[in-house]
XYZ file of C-alpha atoms in Angstrom:
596
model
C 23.850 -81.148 4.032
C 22.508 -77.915 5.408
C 25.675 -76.973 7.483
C 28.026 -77.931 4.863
C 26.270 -75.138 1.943
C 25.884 -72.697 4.681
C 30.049 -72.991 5.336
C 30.841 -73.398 1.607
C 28.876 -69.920 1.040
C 30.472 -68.295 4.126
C 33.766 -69.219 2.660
C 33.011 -68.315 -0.940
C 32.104 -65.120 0.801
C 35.385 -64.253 2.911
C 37.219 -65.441 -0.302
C 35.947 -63.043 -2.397
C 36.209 -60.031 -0.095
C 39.320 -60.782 0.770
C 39.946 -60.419 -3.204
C 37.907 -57.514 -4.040
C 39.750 -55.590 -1.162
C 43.108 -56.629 -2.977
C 42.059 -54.916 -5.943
C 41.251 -51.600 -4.642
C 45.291 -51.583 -3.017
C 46.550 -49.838 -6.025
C 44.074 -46.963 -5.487
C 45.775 -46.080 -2.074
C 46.992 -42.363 -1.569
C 49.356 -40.481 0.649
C 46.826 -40.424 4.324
C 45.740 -36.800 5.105
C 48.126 -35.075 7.251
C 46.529 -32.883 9.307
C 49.707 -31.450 11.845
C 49.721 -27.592 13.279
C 51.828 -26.104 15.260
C 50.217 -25.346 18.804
C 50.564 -21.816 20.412
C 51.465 -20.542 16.793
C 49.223 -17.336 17.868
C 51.221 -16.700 20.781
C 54.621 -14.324 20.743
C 53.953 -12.013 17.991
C 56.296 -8.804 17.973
C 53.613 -6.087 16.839
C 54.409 -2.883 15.474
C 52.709 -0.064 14.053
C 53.309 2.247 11.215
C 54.642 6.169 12.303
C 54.753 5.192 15.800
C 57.755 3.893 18.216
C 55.322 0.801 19.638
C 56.974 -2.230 19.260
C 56.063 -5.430 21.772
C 54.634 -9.058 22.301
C 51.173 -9.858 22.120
C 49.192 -13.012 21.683
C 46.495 -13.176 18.953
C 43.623 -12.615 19.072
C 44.545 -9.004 20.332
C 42.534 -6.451 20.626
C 43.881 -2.699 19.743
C 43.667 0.345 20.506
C 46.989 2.210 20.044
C 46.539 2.588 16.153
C 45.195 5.274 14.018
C 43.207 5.186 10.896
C 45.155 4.183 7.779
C 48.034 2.952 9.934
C 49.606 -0.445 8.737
C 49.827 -2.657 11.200
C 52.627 -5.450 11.126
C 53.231 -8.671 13.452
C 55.992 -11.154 12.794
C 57.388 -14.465 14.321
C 59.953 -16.912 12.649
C 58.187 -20.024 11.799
C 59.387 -22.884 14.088
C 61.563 -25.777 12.341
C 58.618 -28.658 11.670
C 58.818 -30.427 8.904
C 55.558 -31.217 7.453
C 54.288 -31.355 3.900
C 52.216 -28.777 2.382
C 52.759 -26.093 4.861
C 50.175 -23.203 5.243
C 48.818 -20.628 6.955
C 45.320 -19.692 8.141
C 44.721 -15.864 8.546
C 41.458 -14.114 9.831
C 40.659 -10.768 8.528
C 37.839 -8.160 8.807
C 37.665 -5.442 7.102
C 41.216 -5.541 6.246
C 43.870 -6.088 3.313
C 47.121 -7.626 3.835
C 50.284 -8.968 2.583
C 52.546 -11.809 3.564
C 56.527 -11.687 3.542
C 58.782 -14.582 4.360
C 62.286 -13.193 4.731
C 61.310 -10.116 3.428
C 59.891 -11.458 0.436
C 56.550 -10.833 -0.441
C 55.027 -14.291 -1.102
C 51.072 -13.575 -0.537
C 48.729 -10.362 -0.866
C 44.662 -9.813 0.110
C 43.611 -6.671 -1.288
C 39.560 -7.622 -0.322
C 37.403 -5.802 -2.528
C 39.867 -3.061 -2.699
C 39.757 -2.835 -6.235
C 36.520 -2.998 -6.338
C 35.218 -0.009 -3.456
C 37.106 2.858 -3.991
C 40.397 1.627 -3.272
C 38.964 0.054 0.150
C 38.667 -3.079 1.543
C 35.442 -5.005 2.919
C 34.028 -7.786 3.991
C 35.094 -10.456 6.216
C 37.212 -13.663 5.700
C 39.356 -16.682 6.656
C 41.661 -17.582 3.921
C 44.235 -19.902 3.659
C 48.169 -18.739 2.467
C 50.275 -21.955 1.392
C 54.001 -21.556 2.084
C 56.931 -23.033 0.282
C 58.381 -26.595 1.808
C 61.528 -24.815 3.410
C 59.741 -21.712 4.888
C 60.560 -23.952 8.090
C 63.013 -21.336 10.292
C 61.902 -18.505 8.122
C 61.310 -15.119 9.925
C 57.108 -14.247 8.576
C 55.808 -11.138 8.392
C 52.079 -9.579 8.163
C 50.705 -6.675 7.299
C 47.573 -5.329 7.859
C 46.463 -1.972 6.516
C 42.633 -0.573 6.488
C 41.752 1.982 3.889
C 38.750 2.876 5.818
C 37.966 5.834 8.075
C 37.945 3.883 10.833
C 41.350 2.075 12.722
C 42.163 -1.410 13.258
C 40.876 -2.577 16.121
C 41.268 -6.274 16.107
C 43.708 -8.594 14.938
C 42.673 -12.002 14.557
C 44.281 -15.753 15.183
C 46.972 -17.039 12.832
C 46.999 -20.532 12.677
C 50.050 -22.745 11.240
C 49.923 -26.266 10.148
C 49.449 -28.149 7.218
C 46.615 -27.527 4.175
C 44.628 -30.559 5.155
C 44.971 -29.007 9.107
C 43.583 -25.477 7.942
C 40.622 -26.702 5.918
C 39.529 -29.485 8.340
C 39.690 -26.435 10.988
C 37.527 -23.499 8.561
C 35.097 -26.798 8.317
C 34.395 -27.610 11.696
C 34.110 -23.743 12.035
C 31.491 -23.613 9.757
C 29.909 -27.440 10.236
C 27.541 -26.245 13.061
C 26.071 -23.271 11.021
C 25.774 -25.160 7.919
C 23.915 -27.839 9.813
C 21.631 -25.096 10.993
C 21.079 -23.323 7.378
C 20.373 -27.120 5.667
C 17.703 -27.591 8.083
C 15.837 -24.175 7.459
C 16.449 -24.944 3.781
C 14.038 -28.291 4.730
C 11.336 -25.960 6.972
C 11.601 -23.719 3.698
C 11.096 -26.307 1.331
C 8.087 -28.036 3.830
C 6.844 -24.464 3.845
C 6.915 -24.057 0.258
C 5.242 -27.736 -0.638
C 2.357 -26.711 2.049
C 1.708 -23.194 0.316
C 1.447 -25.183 -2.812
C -1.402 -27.931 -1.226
C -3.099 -25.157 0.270
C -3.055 -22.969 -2.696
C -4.350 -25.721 -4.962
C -6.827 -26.819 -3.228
C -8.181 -23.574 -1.855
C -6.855 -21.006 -3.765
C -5.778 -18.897 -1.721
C -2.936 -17.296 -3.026
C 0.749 -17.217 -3.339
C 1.585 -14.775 -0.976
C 3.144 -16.694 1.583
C 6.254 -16.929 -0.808
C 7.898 -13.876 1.056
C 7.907 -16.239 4.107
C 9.970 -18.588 2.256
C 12.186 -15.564 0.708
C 12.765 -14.778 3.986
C 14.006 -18.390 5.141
C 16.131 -18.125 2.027
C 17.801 -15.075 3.123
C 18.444 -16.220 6.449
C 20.274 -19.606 5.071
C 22.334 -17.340 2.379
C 23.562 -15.047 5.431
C 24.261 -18.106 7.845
C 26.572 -19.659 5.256
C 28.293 -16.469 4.488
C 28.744 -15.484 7.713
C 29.669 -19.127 8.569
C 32.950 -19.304 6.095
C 30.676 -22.116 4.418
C 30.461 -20.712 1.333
C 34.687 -21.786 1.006
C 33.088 -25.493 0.403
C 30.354 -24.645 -2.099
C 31.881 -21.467 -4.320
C 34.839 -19.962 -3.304
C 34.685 -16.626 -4.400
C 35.208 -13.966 -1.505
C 33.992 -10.973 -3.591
C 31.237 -13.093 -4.935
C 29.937 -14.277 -1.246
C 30.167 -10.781 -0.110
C 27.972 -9.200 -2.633
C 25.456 -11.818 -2.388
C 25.332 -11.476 1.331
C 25.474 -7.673 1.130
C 22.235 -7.865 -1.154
C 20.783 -10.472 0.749
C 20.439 -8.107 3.358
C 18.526 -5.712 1.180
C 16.694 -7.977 0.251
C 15.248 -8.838 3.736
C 13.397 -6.005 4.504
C 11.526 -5.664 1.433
C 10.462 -9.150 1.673
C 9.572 -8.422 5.210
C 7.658 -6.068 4.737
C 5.528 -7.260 2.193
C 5.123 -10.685 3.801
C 3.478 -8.497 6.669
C 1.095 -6.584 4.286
C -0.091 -9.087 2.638
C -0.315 -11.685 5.543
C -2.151 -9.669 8.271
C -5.192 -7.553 8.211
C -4.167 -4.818 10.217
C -5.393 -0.813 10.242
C -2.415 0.348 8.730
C -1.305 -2.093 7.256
C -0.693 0.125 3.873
C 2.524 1.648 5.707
C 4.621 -2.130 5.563
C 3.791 -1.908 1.719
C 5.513 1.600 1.365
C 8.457 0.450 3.416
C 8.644 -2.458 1.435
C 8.810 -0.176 -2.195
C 11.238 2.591 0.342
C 13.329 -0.231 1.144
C 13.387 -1.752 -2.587
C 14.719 2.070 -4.059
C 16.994 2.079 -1.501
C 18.424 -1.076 -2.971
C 18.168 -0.039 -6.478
C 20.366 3.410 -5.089
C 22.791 2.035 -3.352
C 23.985 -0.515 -6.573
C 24.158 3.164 -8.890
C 26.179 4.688 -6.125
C 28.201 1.625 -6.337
C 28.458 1.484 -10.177
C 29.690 4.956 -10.364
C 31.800 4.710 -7.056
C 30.276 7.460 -5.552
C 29.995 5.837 -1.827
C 31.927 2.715 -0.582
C 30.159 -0.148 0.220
C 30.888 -0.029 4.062
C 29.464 3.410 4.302
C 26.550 1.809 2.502
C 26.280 -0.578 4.303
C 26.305 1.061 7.357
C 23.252 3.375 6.197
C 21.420 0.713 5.469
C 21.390 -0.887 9.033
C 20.731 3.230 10.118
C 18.005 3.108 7.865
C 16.395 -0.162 8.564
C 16.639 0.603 12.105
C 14.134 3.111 11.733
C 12.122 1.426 9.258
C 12.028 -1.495 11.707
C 10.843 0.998 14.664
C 8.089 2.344 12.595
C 6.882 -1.021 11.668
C 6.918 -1.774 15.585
C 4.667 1.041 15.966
C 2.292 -0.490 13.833
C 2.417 -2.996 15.454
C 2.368 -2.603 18.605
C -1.231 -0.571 18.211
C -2.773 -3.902 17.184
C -4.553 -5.989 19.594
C -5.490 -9.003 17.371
C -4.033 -12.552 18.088
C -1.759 -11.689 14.682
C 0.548 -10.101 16.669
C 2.740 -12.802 18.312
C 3.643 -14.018 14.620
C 4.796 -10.338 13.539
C 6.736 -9.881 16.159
C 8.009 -12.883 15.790
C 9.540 -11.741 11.977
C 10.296 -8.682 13.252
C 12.555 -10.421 16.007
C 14.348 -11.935 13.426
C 15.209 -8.650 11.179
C 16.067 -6.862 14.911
C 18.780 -10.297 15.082
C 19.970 -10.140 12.030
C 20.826 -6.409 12.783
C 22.762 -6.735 16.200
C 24.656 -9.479 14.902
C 26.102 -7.107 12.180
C 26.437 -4.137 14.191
C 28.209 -5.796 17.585
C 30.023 -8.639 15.103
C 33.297 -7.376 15.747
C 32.531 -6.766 19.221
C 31.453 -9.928 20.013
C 34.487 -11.647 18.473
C 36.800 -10.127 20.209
C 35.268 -10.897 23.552
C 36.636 -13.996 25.218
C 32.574 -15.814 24.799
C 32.969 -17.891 21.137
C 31.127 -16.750 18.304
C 30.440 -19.988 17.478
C 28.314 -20.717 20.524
C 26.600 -17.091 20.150
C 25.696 -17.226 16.313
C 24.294 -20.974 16.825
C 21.976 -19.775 19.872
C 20.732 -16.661 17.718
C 20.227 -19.396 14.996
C 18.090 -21.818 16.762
C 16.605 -19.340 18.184
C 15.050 -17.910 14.538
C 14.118 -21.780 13.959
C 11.929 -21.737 16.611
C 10.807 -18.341 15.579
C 10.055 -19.699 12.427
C 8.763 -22.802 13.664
C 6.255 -20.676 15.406
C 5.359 -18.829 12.473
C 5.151 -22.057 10.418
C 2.783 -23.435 13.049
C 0.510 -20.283 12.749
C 0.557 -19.878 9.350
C -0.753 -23.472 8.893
C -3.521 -22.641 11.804
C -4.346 -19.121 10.313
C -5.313 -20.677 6.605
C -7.128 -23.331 8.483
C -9.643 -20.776 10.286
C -9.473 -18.476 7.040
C -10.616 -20.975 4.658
C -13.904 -22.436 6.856
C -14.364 -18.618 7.231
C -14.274 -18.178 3.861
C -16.744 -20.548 2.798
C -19.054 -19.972 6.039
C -19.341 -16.667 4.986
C -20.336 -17.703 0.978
C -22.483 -20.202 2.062
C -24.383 -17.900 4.657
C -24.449 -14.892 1.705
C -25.780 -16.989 -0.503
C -28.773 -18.788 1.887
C -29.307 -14.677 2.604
C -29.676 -13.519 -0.857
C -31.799 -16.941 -1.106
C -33.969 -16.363 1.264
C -34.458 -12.235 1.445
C -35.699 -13.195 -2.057
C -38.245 -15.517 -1.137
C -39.458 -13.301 1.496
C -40.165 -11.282 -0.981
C -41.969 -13.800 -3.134
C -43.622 -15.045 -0.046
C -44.897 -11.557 0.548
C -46.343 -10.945 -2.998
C -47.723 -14.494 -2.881
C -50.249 -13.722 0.188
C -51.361 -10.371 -1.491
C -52.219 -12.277 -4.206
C -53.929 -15.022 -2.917
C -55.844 -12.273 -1.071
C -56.970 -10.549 -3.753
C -57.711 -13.707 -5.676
C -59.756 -14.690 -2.705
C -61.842 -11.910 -2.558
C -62.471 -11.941 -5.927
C -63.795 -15.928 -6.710
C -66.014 -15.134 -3.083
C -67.725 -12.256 -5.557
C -67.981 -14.353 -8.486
C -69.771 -17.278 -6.361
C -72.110 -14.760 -5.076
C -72.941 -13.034 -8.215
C -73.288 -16.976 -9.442
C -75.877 -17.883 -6.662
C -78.004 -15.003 -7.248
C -77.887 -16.545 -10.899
C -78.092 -19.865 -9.899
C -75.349 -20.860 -11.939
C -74.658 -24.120 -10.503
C -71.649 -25.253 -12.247
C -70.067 -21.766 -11.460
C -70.724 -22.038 -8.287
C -69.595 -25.826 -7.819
C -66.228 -24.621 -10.436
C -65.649 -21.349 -8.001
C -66.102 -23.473 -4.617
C -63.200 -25.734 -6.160
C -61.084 -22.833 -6.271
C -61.943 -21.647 -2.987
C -60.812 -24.587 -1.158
C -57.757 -24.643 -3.484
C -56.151 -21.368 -2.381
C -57.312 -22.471 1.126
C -55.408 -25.219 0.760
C -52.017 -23.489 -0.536
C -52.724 -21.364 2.107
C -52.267 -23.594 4.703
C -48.356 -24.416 3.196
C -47.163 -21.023 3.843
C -45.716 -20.860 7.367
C -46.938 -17.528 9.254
C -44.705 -17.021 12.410
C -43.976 -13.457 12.436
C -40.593 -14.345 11.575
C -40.116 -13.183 8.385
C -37.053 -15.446 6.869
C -37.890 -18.661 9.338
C -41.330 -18.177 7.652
C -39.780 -18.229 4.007
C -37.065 -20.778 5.095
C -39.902 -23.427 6.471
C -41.978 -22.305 3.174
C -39.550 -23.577 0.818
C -38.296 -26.476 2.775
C -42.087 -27.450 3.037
C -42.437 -27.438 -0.625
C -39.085 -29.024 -1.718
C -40.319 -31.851 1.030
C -43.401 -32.269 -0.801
C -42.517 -32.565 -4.163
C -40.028 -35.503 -2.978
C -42.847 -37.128 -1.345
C -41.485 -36.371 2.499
C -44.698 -35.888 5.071
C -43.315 -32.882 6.704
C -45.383 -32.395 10.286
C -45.074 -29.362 12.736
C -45.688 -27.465 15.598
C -44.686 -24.157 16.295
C -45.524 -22.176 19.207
C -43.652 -18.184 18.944
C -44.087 -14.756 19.078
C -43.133 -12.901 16.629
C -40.049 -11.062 15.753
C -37.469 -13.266 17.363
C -34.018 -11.455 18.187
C -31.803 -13.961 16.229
C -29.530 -12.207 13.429
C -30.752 -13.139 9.631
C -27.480 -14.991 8.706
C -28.374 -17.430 11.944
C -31.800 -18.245 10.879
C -30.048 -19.249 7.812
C -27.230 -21.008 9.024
C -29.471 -23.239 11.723
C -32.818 -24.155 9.987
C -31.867 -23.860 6.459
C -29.048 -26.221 7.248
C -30.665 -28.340 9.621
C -33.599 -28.945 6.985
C -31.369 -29.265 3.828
C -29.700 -32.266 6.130
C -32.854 -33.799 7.099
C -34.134 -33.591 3.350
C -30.852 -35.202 2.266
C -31.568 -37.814 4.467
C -34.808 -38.538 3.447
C -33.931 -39.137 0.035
C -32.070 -41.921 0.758
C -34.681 -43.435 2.059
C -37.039 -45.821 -0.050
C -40.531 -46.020 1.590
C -41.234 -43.944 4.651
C -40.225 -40.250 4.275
C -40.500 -37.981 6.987
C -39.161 -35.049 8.759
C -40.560 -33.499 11.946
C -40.264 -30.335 13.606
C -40.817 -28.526 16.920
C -40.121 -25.483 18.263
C -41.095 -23.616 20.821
C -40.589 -20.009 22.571
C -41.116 -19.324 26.569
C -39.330 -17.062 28.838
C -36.694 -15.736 25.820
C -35.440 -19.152 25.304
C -36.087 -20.443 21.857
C -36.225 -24.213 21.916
C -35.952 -26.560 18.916
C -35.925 -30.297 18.054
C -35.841 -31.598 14.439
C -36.378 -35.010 13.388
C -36.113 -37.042 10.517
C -35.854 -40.672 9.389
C -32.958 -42.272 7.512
C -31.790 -45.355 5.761
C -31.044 -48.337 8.466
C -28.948 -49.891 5.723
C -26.722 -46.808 5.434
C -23.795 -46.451 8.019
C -23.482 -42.734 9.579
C -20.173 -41.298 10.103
C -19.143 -41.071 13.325
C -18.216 -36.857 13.216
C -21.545 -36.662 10.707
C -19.459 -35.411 7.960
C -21.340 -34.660 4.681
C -21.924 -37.677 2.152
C -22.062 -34.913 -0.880
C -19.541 -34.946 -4.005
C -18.290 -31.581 -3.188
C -16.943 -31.993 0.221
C -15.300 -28.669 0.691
C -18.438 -26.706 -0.078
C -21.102 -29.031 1.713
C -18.979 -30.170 4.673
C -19.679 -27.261 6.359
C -23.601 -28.166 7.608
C -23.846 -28.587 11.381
C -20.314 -27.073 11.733
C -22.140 -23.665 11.047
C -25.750 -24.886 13.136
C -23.138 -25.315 15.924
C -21.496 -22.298 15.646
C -24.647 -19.981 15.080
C -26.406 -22.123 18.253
C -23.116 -21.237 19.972
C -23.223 -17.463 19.544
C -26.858 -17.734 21.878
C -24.918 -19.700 24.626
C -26.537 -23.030 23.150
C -24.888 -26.349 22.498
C -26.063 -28.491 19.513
C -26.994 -32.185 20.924
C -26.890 -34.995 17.767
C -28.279 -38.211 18.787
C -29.506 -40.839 16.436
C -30.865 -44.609 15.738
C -30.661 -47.068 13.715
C -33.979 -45.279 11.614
C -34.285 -42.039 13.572
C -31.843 -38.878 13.303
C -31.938 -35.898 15.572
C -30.658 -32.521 16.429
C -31.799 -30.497 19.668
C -30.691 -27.225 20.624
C -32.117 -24.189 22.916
C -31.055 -20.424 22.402
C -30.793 -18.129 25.255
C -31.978 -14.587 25.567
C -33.420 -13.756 21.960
């Protein structure tokens, strides 16, 4: 019975596939047709304007016979294909042309002509559709450059159909924007991480620049890249974001590196920021009121982030901190960013592929940033313990200077108080006063008493830290038991008193107070040959488990988790090592500090 539904629902299965495919027939369209012509760059008859040159070259061709403002012109008759939607794909740089078939203009590029001065700009690959019989027609380009400079590369023209020429400009550009969607992730991871951090530390928002900068780098790769054709195609529009893209980069740069590293002059990257920012804000008025085209522009900028860039180096290179790697790590990026627009041309018209160049400088600033990434995530680590170590230890400080104090005023007084009940007994004897002698003998062994709580060492904050632990102890019923043995005036820095014995006692009070009968803490520690040597004891609850790293049991983890992380370090900075041991009713830390 089992086989037979299993077959029935196969069949039911095939059936129904087999008519839902049927149904989606009608929806068919014409298959993209994606023919060229190979070799359609080869046999062009160049000539140039006002000169008697006239031969065959193959494209790409570099040049170097023309002037500046010379129009340049290459024809071929197109062969006789016959293919639907016929087009052509022509490279340009720099350059405006126009497109004749049979002497009939059918096409024109003026770039941004009409918007620099009468000059063109930028770079682009654009796509000229043909009529269906422009088989066997004679074509002819022209290329013409406004600007001061000449011609000095002509680029592939590729011939084929629509479909061909945009499958081609994607595969182009399918590497780069592969490259610029996975920085827009590490940007995105970045920015998600800055927004943890900053919410639970609060430590600022200043490591936005470092996602500007991502940003930046993605908007350039996908200009550069011809992407830009699948997401807005708008040549002027691409340009001008990519032109002030690369403003932009600098100032973010620049202020990423003030406000990230401590360094001496540090200052400096905040006025080269602001320099580079009215730079920016310049070169749009000289644009507004054409006073400047937008490739001489451009080219000062590069000129004057060059030097910018140097005098940031400088700064950089004086430092000596472990910061340094991740600067010059950005900085490697801007120094890429700047080669690859000054040798561009170059480097295209050398027979190594662009392609394979731009994609190793690419994945090269993903592991730069990577790096960075990787740092940045280490550096807020180690600033925010240092951060609270450093409240925490100000605080015990301020705590305990104060009760030094207090400590201080306390034995005057109970001197002078002394002193004066040992009169009034006497003068009470001589009286025979008896019940002001029994009432002043109380007192007597009273302030004896107190006196033995207050801890004399000769260490001035150990004795007011052990003073107060000693009486917070007692009041919660812990039998606190001692023995000291030290000279006086030990040569361990204030903040480490604090950080060791107030936090080793504020633990082993902690403790205790989980514990229902038997409270107790002990301590020892002694002083012989400039070795100070310590061991503090204390019991706990059996019934309690104990984490395994001894991380704090408090409410407010992030500002009591920081305990014997800062005994540790502070035993560390006397070339000691903090030993932890414990039972299932016993809890222990031992430690010995060298030369103090």
């Amino acid at each position: 019975m089992r086989k037979i539904l299993i077959r029935g629902t196969v069949i039911i299965i095939l059936l129904l596939g087999i008519f839902f495919l049927a149904r989606t027939l009608p929806y068919a369209k014409d298959a993209l047709r994606t023919e060229n012509v190979d070799g359609f760059s080869k046999d062009w008859l160049l000539t140039i304007e006002g000169s008697s040159i006239g031969k065959v070259i193959d494209l790409p061709y570099d040049i170097h016979e023309d002037e500046a403002s010379q129009t340049i012109t290459i024809q071929k008759r197109l062969p006789l294909y016959n293919f639907p939607n016929p087009s052509l794909r022509i490279g340009t740089g720099n350059l405006k042309f126009k497109v004749f078939l049979d002497g009939e203009l059918i096409y024109r590029f003026d770039s941004l002509s009409a918007l620099n001065n009468g000059k063109p700009v930028g770079n682009a690959c654009l796509i000229v559709d043909l009529p269906e019989d422009c088989f066997g027609k004679e074509v002819k380009i022209e290329f013409k450059s406004c600007d001061k400079q000449a011609i000095d590369i002509l680029y592939k023209v590729e011939f084929g159909t629509r479909d061909y020429n945009i499958l081609v400009m994607y595969s182009y550009s399918s590497v780069e924007m592969m490259i610029a969607f996975s920085l827009v992730l590490i940007g995105v991871l970045i920015l998600i991480l800055i927004i943890l951090v900053n919410f639970k530390y609060k430590t600022g928002y200043e490591n936005l620049y470092l996602v500007g900068l991502i940003g930046c780098i993605v908007i350039w790769i996908i200009g550069q890249s011809q992407g830009y054709l699948f997401i807005y195609n708008n040549f002027a529009f691409n340009y001008y974001i990519q032109l002030n893209v690369l403003f932009l980069f600098p100032v973010l740069m620049y202020r990423y590196i003030y406000h990230r590293y401590n360094m001496e002059y540090k200052r400096v990257t905040l006025w080269l920021s602001d320099i580079h920012l009215g730079y920016w804000a310049l070169i749009l008025i000289a644009q507004l009121f054409e006073l400047l085209s937008l490739n001489v522009l451009e080219r000062g900028y590069i000129i004057f982030f060059c030097i910018t860039l140097f005098v940031c180096m400088g700064i950089v290179l004086q430092e000596v901190n472990k910061n340094r790697r991740y600067l010059v790590g950005i900085l490697t990026i801007a120094i890429l960013i700047i080669l690859i627009n000054i040798f561009k041309r170059d480097i295209q018209s050398v027979s190594i592929s662009m392609k394979v160049m731009i994609s190793t400088i690419i994945l090269l600033e993903g592991a730069i940033i990577f790096k960075i990434t990787y740092g940045l995530l280490k550096l807020l680590e180690t600033n925010n313990y240092n951060r609270f170590l450093k409240i925490q230890l100000n605080n015990q400080l301020e705590h305990y200077i104060l009760l030094e104090q207090k400590y201080i005023s306390y034995r005057k007084i109970q001197h002078d108080m002394k002193n004066h009940w040992k009169v009034v007994n006497q003068l009470a004897c001589e009286n025979n006063i008896g019940e002001v002698q029994h009432y002043t003998a109380l007192m007597l062994d009273e302030v004896e008493k107190q006196r033995r709580k207050v801890f004399d060492t000769g260490n001035p904050i150990l004795d007011a830290i052990l003073t107060e632990k000693f009486y917070i102890a007692s009041t919660l019923g812990i039998k606190v038991t001692h023995e000291i043995l030290i000279k006086k005036n030990i040569a361990i820095d204030l903040l480490d008193w604090c950080s060791i014995y107030g936090n080793a006692l504020d633990n082993a009070i902690e403790a205790c107070k989980k514990v229902e009968d038997l409270r107790w803490i002990n301590i020892k520690i002694y002083y012989k040959e400039g070795q100070l040597i310590c061991k503090i004891s204390n019991g706990i609850n059996s019934s309690l488990p104990i984490d395994i790293n001894y991380k704090t049991t408090k409410e407010n983890k992030e500002i009591h988790g920081f305990g014997l992380k800062n005994i540790k370090k502070s035993v560390e900075k006397y070339g000691g090592e903090l030993q932890i041991s414990h039972t299932r009713e016993v809890f222990e830390i031992a430690f010995v500090l060298f030369e103090v």
